[in-house]
Short mmCIF file of N, CA and C in Angstrom, two decimals:
data_model
loop_
_atom_site.label_atom_id
_atom_site.label_comp_id
_atom_site.label_asym_id
_atom_site.label_seq_id
_atom_site.Cartn_x
_atom_site.Cartn_y
_atom_site.Cartn_z
N MET A 1 129.90 15.00 128.95
CA MET A 1 131.30 14.93 128.60
C MET A 1 131.95 13.80 129.39
N SER A 2 132.52 12.87 128.71
CA SER A 2 133.21 11.79 129.39
C SER A 2 134.69 12.12 129.48
N LEU A 3 135.32 11.59 130.50
CA LEU A 3 136.75 11.86 130.69
C LEU A 3 137.57 10.87 129.88
N THR A 4 137.76 11.20 128.64
CA THR A 4 138.60 10.37 127.78
C THR A 4 140.05 10.64 128.14
N PRO A 5 140.97 9.76 127.74
CA PRO A 5 142.38 10.00 128.06
C PRO A 5 142.88 11.34 127.56
N HIS A 6 142.34 11.81 126.44
CA HIS A 6 142.76 13.09 125.90
C HIS A 6 142.39 14.24 126.84
N VAL A 7 141.15 14.20 127.40
CA VAL A 7 140.69 15.24 128.31
C VAL A 7 141.49 15.18 129.60
N VAL A 8 141.77 13.98 130.11
CA VAL A 8 142.55 13.83 131.34
C VAL A 8 143.94 14.39 131.15
N LEU A 9 144.55 14.15 130.00
CA LEU A 9 145.89 14.69 129.74
C LEU A 9 145.87 16.21 129.68
N GLN A 10 144.79 16.78 129.14
CA GLN A 10 144.70 18.23 129.09
C GLN A 10 144.56 18.81 130.50
N LEU A 11 143.76 18.18 131.35
CA LEU A 11 143.61 18.65 132.72
C LEU A 11 144.93 18.53 133.47
N ASP A 12 145.66 17.44 133.24
CA ASP A 12 146.95 17.25 133.89
C ASP A 12 147.92 18.34 133.45
N GLY A 13 147.84 18.75 132.20
CA GLY A 13 148.70 19.82 131.72
C GLY A 13 148.38 21.15 132.36
N VAL A 14 147.10 21.42 132.57
CA VAL A 14 146.68 22.68 133.19
C VAL A 14 147.07 22.69 134.66
N LEU A 15 146.82 21.57 135.35
CA LEU A 15 147.12 21.51 136.79
C LEU A 15 148.58 21.17 137.06
N GLY A 16 149.33 20.85 136.03
CA GLY A 16 150.73 20.48 136.21
C GLY A 16 151.65 21.67 136.35
N GLY A 17 151.20 22.85 135.94
CA GLY A 17 152.02 24.05 136.05
C GLY A 17 152.04 24.58 137.47
N PRO A 18 152.86 25.58 137.70
CA PRO A 18 152.96 26.14 139.06
C PRO A 18 151.65 26.73 139.57
N LEU A 19 150.92 27.44 138.72
CA LEU A 19 149.65 28.01 139.18
C LEU A 19 148.60 26.92 139.41
N GLY A 20 148.63 25.89 138.60
CA GLY A 20 147.71 24.77 138.80
C GLY A 20 148.00 24.05 140.10
N GLN A 21 149.27 23.85 140.39
CA GLN A 21 149.64 23.19 141.65
C GLN A 21 149.26 24.07 142.84
N LEU A 22 149.43 25.38 142.70
CA LEU A 22 149.04 26.31 143.77
C LEU A 22 147.54 26.25 144.00
N LEU A 23 146.76 26.18 142.91
CA LEU A 23 145.31 26.08 143.03
C LEU A 23 144.92 24.79 143.75
N VAL A 24 145.55 23.68 143.39
CA VAL A 24 145.25 22.40 144.04
C VAL A 24 145.59 22.48 145.52
N ALA A 25 146.73 23.10 145.85
CA ALA A 25 147.12 23.23 147.26
C ALA A 25 146.14 24.09 148.03
N ILE A 26 145.69 25.20 147.45
CA ILE A 26 144.75 26.09 148.13
C ILE A 26 143.41 25.40 148.33
N VAL A 27 142.94 24.69 147.33
CA VAL A 27 141.67 23.95 147.48
C VAL A 27 141.82 22.87 148.55
N GLY A 28 142.96 22.18 148.58
CA GLY A 28 143.20 21.16 149.60
C GLY A 28 143.19 21.76 151.00
N ILE A 29 143.83 22.90 151.16
CA ILE A 29 143.84 23.57 152.47
C ILE A 29 142.43 23.99 152.86
N GLY A 30 141.66 24.46 151.90
CA GLY A 30 140.28 24.84 152.17
C GLY A 30 139.44 23.67 152.65
N VAL A 31 139.63 22.52 152.03
CA VAL A 31 138.89 21.32 152.45
C VAL A 31 139.29 20.93 153.87
N VAL A 32 140.59 20.96 154.17
CA VAL A 32 141.05 20.62 155.52
C VAL A 32 140.47 21.58 156.55
N ILE A 33 140.40 22.87 156.22
CA ILE A 33 139.85 23.85 157.15
C ILE A 33 138.36 23.61 157.37
N LEU A 34 137.63 23.32 156.31
CA LEU A 34 136.19 23.07 156.46
C LEU A 34 135.92 21.84 157.32
N VAL A 35 136.67 20.77 157.08
CA VAL A 35 136.50 19.55 157.88
C VAL A 35 136.91 19.83 159.33
N GLY A 36 138.00 20.57 159.50
CA GLY A 36 138.45 20.91 160.85
C GLY A 36 137.44 21.72 161.62
N ARG A 37 136.76 22.64 160.94
CA ARG A 37 135.74 23.44 161.61
C ARG A 37 134.61 22.56 162.13
N VAL A 38 134.19 21.59 161.34
CA VAL A 38 133.10 20.70 161.76
C VAL A 38 133.55 19.87 162.95
N VAL A 39 134.78 19.33 162.88
CA VAL A 39 135.29 18.50 163.98
C VAL A 39 135.45 19.32 165.25
N LEU A 40 135.97 20.54 165.13
CA LEU A 40 136.13 21.39 166.31
C LEU A 40 134.79 21.80 166.91
N LYS A 41 133.80 22.00 166.07
CA LYS A 41 132.47 22.35 166.58
C LYS A 41 131.93 21.21 167.45
N ILE A 42 132.08 19.99 166.98
CA ILE A 42 131.64 18.83 167.74
C ILE A 42 132.48 18.69 169.01
N ALA A 43 133.79 18.90 168.91
CA ALA A 43 134.68 18.76 170.07
C ALA A 43 134.33 19.79 171.15
N TRP A 44 134.05 21.03 170.76
CA TRP A 44 133.69 22.05 171.75
C TRP A 44 132.39 21.68 172.47
N ARG A 45 131.45 21.13 171.74
CA ARG A 45 130.21 20.70 172.38
C ARG A 45 130.47 19.60 173.40
N LEU A 46 131.31 18.63 173.03
CA LEU A 46 131.62 17.54 173.95
C LEU A 46 132.35 18.05 175.19
N VAL A 47 133.29 18.97 175.01
CA VAL A 47 134.02 19.53 176.15
C VAL A 47 133.08 20.32 177.05
N THR A 48 132.17 21.09 176.47
CA THR A 48 131.22 21.86 177.26
C THR A 48 130.29 20.94 178.05
N ILE A 49 129.79 19.91 177.41
CA ILE A 49 128.92 18.95 178.10
C ILE A 49 129.67 18.26 179.23
N ALA A 50 130.91 17.85 178.97
CA ALA A 50 131.71 17.19 180.00
C ALA A 50 131.96 18.11 181.18
N ALA A 51 132.26 19.38 180.93
CA ALA A 51 132.50 20.34 182.01
C ALA A 51 131.25 20.54 182.86
N VAL A 52 130.10 20.63 182.22
CA VAL A 52 128.85 20.80 182.96
C VAL A 52 128.55 19.56 183.80
N VAL A 53 128.72 18.39 183.23
CA VAL A 53 128.45 17.15 183.96
C VAL A 53 129.38 17.02 185.16
N VAL A 54 130.68 17.28 184.97
CA VAL A 54 131.63 17.18 186.07
C VAL A 54 131.31 18.23 187.14
N GLY A 55 130.93 19.42 186.72
CA GLY A 55 130.55 20.45 187.69
C GLY A 55 129.33 20.06 188.50
N VAL A 56 128.33 19.49 187.87
CA VAL A 56 127.13 19.06 188.57
C VAL A 56 127.46 17.93 189.54
N VAL A 57 128.29 16.98 189.11
CA VAL A 57 128.68 15.87 189.99
C VAL A 57 129.48 16.41 191.18
N LEU A 58 130.37 17.37 190.95
CA LEU A 58 131.15 17.96 192.04
C LEU A 58 130.24 18.66 193.03
N LEU A 59 129.31 19.48 192.54
CA LEU A 59 128.38 20.16 193.44
C LEU A 59 127.50 19.17 194.20
N ALA A 60 127.06 18.13 193.53
CA ALA A 60 126.23 17.13 194.18
C ALA A 60 127.03 16.41 195.27
N SER A 61 128.29 16.12 195.00
CA SER A 61 129.09 15.42 196.02
C SER A 61 129.40 16.32 197.21
N LEU A 62 129.48 17.63 196.98
CA LEU A 62 129.76 18.55 198.09
C LEU A 62 128.54 18.76 198.98
N PHE A 63 127.36 18.85 198.39
CA PHE A 63 126.17 19.22 199.16
C PHE A 63 125.29 18.03 199.53
N LEU A 64 125.32 16.94 198.82
CA LEU A 64 124.40 15.84 199.08
C LEU A 64 125.02 14.72 199.91
N PHE A 65 126.32 14.58 199.87
CA PHE A 65 126.92 13.43 200.57
C PHE A 65 127.65 13.88 201.80
#
């Protein structure tokens, strides 16, 4: 099925109503949440690694120097 102008106009009519706009908004929020979860997962790993490294450096500076 190719997206001819007629099919695009029909989709615009379906998504142009209040329920269609609500569906688009909900799907958009879902995408933002999914991307945010991935970014936060990476951020937590970086924060954990940084805390461990700083802790090791602090302990090393207290006992070795």
